[in-house]
CSV table of C-alpha atoms in Angstrom, one decimal:
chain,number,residue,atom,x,y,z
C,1,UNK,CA,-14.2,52.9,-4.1
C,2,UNK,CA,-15.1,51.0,-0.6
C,3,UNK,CA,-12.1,53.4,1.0
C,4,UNK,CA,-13.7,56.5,-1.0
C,5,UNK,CA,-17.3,55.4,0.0
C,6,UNK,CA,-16.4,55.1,4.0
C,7,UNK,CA,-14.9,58.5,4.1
C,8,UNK,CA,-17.6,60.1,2.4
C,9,UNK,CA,-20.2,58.7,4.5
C,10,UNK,CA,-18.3,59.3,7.8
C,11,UNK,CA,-17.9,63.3,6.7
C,12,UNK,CA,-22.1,63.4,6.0
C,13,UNK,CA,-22.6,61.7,9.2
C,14,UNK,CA,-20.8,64.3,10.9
C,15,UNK,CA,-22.3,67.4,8.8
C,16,UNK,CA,-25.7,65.9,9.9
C,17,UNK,CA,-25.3,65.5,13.4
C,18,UNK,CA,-23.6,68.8,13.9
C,19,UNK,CA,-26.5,70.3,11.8
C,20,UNK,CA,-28.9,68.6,14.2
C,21,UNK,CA,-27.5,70.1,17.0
C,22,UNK,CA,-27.0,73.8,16.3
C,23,UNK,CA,-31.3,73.6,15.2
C,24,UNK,CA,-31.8,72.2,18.5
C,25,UNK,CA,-30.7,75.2,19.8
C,26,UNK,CA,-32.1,77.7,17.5
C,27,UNK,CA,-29.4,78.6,15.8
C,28,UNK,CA,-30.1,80.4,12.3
C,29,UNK,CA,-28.0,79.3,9.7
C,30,UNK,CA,-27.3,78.2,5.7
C,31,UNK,CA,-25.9,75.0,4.8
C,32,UNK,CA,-23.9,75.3,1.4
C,33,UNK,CA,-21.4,72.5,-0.2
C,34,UNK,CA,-17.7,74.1,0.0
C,35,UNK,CA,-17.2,74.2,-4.3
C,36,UNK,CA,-20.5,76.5,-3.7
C,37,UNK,CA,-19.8,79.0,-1.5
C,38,UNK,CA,-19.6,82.2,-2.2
C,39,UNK,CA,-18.7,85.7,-0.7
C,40,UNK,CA,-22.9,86.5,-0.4
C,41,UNK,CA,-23.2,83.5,2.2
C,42,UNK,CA,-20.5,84.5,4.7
C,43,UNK,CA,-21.4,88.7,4.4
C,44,UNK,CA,-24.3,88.8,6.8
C,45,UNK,CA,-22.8,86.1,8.7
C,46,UNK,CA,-22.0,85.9,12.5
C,47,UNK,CA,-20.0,82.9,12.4
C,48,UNK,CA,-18.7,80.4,9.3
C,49,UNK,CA,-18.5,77.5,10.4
C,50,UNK,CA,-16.1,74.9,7.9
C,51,UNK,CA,-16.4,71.4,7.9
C,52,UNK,CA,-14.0,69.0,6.8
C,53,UNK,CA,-10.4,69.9,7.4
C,54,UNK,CA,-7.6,72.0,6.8
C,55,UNK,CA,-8.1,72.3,3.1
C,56,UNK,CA,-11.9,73.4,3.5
C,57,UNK,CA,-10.7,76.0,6.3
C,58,UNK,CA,-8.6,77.2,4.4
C,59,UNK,CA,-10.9,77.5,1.2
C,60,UNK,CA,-13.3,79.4,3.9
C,61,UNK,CA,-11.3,81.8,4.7
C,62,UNK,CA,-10.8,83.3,1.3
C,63,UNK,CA,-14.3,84.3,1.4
C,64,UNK,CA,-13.4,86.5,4.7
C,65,UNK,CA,-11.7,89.5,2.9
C,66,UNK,CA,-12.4,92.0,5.3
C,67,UNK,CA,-11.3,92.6,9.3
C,68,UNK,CA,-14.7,93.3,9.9
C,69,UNK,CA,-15.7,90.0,8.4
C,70,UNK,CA,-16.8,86.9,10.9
C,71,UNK,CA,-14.6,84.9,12.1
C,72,UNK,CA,-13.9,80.9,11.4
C,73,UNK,CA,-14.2,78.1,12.9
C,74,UNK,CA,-12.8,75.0,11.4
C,75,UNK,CA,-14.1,71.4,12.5
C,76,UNK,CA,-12.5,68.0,11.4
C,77,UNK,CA,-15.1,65.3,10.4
C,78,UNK,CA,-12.4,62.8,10.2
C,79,UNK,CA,-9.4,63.2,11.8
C,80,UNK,CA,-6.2,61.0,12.5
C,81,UNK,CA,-6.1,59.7,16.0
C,82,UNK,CA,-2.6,59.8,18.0
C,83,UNK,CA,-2.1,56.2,17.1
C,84,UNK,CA,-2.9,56.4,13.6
C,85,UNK,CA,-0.6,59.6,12.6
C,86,UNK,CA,2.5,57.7,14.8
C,87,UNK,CA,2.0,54.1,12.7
C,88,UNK,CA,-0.2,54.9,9.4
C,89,UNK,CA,2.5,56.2,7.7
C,90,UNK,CA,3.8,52.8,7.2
C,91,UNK,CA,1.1,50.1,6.2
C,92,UNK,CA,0.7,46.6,4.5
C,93,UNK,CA,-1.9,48.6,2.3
C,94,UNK,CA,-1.0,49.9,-0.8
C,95,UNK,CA,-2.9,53.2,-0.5
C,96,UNK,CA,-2.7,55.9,2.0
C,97,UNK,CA,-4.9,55.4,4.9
C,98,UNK,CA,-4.0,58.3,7.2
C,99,UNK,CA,-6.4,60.9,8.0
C,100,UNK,CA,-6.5,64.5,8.4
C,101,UNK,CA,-5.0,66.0,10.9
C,102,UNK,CA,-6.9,69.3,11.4
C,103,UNK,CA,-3.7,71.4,12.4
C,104,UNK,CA,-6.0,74.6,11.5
C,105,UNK,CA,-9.1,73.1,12.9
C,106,UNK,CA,-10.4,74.0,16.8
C,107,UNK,CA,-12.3,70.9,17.3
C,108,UNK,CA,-13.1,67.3,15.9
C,109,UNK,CA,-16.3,65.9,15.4
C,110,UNK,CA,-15.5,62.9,17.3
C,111,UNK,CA,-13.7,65.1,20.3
C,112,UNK,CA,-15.0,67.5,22.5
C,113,UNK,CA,-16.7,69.8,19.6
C,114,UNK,CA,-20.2,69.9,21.7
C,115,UNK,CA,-18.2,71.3,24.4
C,116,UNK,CA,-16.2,73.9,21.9
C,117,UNK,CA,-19.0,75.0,19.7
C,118,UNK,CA,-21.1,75.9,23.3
C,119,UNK,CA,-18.0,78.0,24.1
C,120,UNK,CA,-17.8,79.6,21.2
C,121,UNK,CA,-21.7,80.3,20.5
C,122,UNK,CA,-22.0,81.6,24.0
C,123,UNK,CA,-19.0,84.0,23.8
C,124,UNK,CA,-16.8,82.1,26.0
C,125,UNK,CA,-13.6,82.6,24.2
C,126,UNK,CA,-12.3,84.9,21.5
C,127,UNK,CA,-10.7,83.6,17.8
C,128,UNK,CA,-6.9,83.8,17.3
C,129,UNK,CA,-6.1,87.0,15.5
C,130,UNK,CA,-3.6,85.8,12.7
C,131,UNK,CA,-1.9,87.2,10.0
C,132,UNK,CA,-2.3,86.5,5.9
C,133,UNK,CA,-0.5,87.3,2.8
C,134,UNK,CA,-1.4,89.9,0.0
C,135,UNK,CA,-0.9,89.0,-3.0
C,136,UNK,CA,-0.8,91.6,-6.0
C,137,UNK,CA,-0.2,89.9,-9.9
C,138,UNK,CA,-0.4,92.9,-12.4
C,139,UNK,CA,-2.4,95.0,-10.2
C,140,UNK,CA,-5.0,92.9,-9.0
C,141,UNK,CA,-5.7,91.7,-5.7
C,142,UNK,CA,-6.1,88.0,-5.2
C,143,UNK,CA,-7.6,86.3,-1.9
C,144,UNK,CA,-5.7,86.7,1.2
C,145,UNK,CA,-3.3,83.6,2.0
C,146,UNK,CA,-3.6,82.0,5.4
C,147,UNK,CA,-1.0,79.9,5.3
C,148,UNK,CA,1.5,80.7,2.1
C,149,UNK,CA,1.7,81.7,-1.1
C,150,UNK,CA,3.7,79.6,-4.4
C,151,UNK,CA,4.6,81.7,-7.4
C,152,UNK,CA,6.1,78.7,-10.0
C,153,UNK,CA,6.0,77.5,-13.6
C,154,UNK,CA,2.7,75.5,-14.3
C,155,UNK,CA,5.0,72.2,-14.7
C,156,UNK,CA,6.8,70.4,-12.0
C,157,UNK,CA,9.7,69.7,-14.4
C,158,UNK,CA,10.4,73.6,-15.5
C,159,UNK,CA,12.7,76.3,-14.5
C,160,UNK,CA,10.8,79.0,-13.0
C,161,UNK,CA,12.4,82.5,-13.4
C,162,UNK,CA,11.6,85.5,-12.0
C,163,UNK,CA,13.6,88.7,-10.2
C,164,UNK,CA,13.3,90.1,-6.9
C,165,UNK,CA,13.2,93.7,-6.5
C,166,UNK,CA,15.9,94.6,-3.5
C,167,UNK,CA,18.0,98.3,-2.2
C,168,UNK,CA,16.7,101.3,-3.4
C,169,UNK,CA,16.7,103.5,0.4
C,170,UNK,CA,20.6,104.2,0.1
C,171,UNK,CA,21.1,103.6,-2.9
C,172,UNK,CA,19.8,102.8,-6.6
C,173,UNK,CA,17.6,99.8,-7.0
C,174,UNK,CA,18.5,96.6,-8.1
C,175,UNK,CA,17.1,93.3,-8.6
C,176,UNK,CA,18.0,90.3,-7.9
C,177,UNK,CA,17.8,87.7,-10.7
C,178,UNK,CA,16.8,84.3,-9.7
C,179,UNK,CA,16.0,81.1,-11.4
C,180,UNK,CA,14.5,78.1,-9.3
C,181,UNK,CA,11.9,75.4,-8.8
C,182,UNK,CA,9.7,78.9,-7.6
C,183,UNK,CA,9.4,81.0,-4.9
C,184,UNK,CA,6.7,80.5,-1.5
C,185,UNK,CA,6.0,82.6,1.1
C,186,UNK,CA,4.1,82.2,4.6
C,187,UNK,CA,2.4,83.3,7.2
C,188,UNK,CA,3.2,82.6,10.8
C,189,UNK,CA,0.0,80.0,10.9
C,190,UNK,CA,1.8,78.4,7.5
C,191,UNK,CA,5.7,77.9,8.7
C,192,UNK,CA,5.0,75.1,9.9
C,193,UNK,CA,2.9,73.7,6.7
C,194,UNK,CA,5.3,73.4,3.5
C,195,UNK,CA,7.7,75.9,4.7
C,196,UNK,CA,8.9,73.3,7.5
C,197,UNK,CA,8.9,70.3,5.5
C,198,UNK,CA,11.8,72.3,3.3
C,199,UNK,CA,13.6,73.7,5.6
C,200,UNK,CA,12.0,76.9,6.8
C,201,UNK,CA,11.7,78.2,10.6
C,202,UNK,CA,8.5,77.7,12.4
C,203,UNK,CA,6.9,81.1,13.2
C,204,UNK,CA,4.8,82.1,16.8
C,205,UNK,CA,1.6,82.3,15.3
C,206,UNK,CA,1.3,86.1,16.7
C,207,UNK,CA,3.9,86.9,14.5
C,208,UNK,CA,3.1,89.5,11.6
C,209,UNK,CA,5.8,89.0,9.7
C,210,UNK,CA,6.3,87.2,6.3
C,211,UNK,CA,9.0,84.4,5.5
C,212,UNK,CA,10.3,83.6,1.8
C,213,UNK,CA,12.3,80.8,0.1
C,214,UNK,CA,13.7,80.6,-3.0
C,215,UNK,CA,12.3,76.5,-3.9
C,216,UNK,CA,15.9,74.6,-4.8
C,217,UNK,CA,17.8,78.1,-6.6
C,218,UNK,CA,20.3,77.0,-9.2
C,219,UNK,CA,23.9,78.4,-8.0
C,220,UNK,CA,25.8,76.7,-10.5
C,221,UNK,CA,27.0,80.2,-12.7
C,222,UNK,CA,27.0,82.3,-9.3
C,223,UNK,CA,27.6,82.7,-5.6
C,224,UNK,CA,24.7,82.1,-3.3
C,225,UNK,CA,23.4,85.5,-2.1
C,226,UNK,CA,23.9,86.1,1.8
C,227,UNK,CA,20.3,85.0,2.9
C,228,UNK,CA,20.6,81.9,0.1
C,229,UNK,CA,17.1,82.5,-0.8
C,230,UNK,CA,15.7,82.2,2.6
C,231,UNK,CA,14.4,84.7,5.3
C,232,UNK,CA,11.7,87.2,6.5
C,233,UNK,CA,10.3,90.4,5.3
C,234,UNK,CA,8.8,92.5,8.6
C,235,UNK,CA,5.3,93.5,8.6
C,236,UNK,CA,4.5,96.5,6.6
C,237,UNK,CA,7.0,95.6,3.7
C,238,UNK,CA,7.1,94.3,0.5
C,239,UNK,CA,8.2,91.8,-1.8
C,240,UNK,CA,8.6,93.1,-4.9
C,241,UNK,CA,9.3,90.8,-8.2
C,242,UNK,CA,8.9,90.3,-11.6
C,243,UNK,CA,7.8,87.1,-13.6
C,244,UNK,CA,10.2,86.2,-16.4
C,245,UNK,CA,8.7,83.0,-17.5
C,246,UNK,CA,6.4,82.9,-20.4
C,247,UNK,CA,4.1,81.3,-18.2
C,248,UNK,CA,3.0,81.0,-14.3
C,249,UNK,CA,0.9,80.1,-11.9
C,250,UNK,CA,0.3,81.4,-8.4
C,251,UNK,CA,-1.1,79.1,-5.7
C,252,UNK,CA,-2.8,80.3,-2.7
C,253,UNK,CA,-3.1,78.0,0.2
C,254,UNK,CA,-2.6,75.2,-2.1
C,255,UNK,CA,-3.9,74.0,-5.3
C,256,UNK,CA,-7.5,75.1,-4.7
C,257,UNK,CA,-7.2,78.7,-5.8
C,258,UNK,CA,-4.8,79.6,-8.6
C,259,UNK,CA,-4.0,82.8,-11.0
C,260,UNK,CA,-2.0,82.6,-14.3
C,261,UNK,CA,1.0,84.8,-14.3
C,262,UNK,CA,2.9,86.0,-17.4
C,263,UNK,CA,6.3,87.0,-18.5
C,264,UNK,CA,6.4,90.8,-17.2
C,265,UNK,CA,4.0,90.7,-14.6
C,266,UNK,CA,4.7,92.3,-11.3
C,267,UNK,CA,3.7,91.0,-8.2
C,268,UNK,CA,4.1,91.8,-4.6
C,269,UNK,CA,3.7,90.0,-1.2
C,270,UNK,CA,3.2,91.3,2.3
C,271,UNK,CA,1.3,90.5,5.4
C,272,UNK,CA,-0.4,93.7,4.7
C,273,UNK,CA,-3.6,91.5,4.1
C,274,UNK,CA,-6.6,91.8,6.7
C,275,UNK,CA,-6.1,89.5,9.1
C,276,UNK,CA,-8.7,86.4,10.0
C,277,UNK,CA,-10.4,85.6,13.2
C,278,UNK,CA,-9.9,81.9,13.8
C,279,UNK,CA,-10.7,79.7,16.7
C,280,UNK,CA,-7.7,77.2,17.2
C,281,UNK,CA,-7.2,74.8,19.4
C,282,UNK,CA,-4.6,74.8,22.4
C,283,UNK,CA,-3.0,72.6,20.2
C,284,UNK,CA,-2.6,74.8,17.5
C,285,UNK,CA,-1.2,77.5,19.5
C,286,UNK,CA,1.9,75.4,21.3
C,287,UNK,CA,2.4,74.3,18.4
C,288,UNK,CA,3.9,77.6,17.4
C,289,UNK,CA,4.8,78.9,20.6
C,290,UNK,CA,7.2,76.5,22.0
C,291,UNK,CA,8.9,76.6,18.0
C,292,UNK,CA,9.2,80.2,18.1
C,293,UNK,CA,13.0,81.2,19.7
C,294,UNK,CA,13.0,85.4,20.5
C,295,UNK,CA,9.9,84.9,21.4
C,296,UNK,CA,9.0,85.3,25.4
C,297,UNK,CA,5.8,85.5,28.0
C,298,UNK,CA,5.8,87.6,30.9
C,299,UNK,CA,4.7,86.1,34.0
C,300,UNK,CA,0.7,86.6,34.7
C,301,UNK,CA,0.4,88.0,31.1
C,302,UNK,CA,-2.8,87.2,28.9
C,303,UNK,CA,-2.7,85.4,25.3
C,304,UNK,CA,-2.1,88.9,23.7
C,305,UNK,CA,0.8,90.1,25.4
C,306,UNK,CA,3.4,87.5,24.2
C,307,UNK,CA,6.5,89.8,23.2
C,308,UNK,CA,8.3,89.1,19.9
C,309,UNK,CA,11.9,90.7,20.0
């Protein structure tokens, strides 16, 4: 409870202090707990500001459906130093004391945030344009996914079943029939999320397109197909499936937002989704850069102009 206590108090600190200094300088603005938010509070809004960390950006920014909608800035109220993410990991303690790392967030609290937030309230620098998912499940339209999307049976210890729609421009269409631990698919800004950690390729976080895997496939009765459950739909396409267990449930962005699926629903993924404005740190963006392969910068070429081949 001592553990629970500190971090609680560190994050209020924070919120308070940051609160205190955007009245200072007359900014007009709503304060509203993250479980609280709603669509209504970010509409009229010229900027949403998310404090906490990744998982309260990311909760955010399903509240920015539309390209016309403000874009978001993410602030960490108790982040991980350098020291603490290369050694935490392995402790006397019996609990976890790492922190968060922020990976979507622009600034800290404890960092140069002052200095970011000016930037940013003065129009000193632009958000990151970046892709999201669309997710469709029987017709309707769920919250765009920033980072990825999992489509799997409510319990960890089931088989999840489901079949993916494939051919059909030169020839008749078929479907692929697949039974694994679930299917996930990302964004660029999400490769290098849960995606990496099983094997995926990180993304350039310009890049629109959409990457898929099949979550441990059973192969057993049949050959692997040629892509073995991995690889990327372009941007303007579709994934196309069908849920054949009796139940599901789709996750977006983690275990915050769900939707039941059933046996027959249809659902479809793209990066079709409006994308979000996001201010991310330098960080953030080599990060993704220097993973990204066929991906090249001209010489004297701005942020924008980074060529995906």
């Amino acid at each position: 409870m001592n553990r629970l206590r500190e971090r609680h108090d560190t994050h209020m600190t924070q919120v308070d202090r940051i609160t205190e200094w955007l009245t200072a300088r007359g900014v007009d603005m709503t304060s509203v707990m993250r479980d609280d938010a709603t669509q209504d509070h970010v509409r009229e809004a010229d900027l949403v500001l998310a404090l906490g960390g990744d998982g309260t950006t990311l909760i955010a920014s399903h509240l920015i459906r539309d390209r016309a909608g403000p874009p978001l800035l993410g602030v960490n109220t108790d982040r991980a130093s350098i020291n603490d993410l290369a050694t935490l990991y392995r402790s006397s303690e019996p609990v976890d004391m790492r922190r968060s790392t922020g990976h979507l967030c622009a600034t800290t609290a404890s960092g140069d945030m002052t200095k970011v937030l000016t930037e940013v309230l003065n129009g000193d620098v632009a958000p990151t344009e970046l892709a999201r998912i669309r997710c469709v499940v029987a017709g309707e339209e769920l919250a765009p996914a920033l980072n990825d999307v999992l489509i799997a049976h409510p319990s960890p210890g089931a088989v999840s079943r489901y079949s993916v729609h494939v051919g059909g421009a030169l020839g008749p269409p078929l479907w692929f029939h697949v039974r694994s631990s679930g299917l996930r698919a990302c964004t660029a800004s999400g490769s290098t999320a849960a995606m990496r950690s099983a094997g995926g390729e990180p993304m350039h976080y310009l890049s629109r397109r959409m990457q898929f895997m099949d979550r441990e496939p059973i192969y057993h009765d049949h050959a692997p197909p040629p892509s073995d459950g991995h690889g990327f739909y372009e941007e303007g396409k579709e994934m196309c499936l069908r849920w054949n267990s009796r139940v599901g449930t789709v996750y977006l962005d983690g275990a915050h937002v769900t939707h039941a699926v059933k046996m027959g629903d249809r659902v479809t993924l793209s990066t079709n989704a409006p994308p979000l404005r996001l201010f991310t740190s330098a960080w953030f963006r080599r990060n993704h850069a220097d993973r990204w392969p066929t991906l090249r910068k001209p010489d004297s070429a701005g942020e924008e102009d980074w060529i995906i081949e």
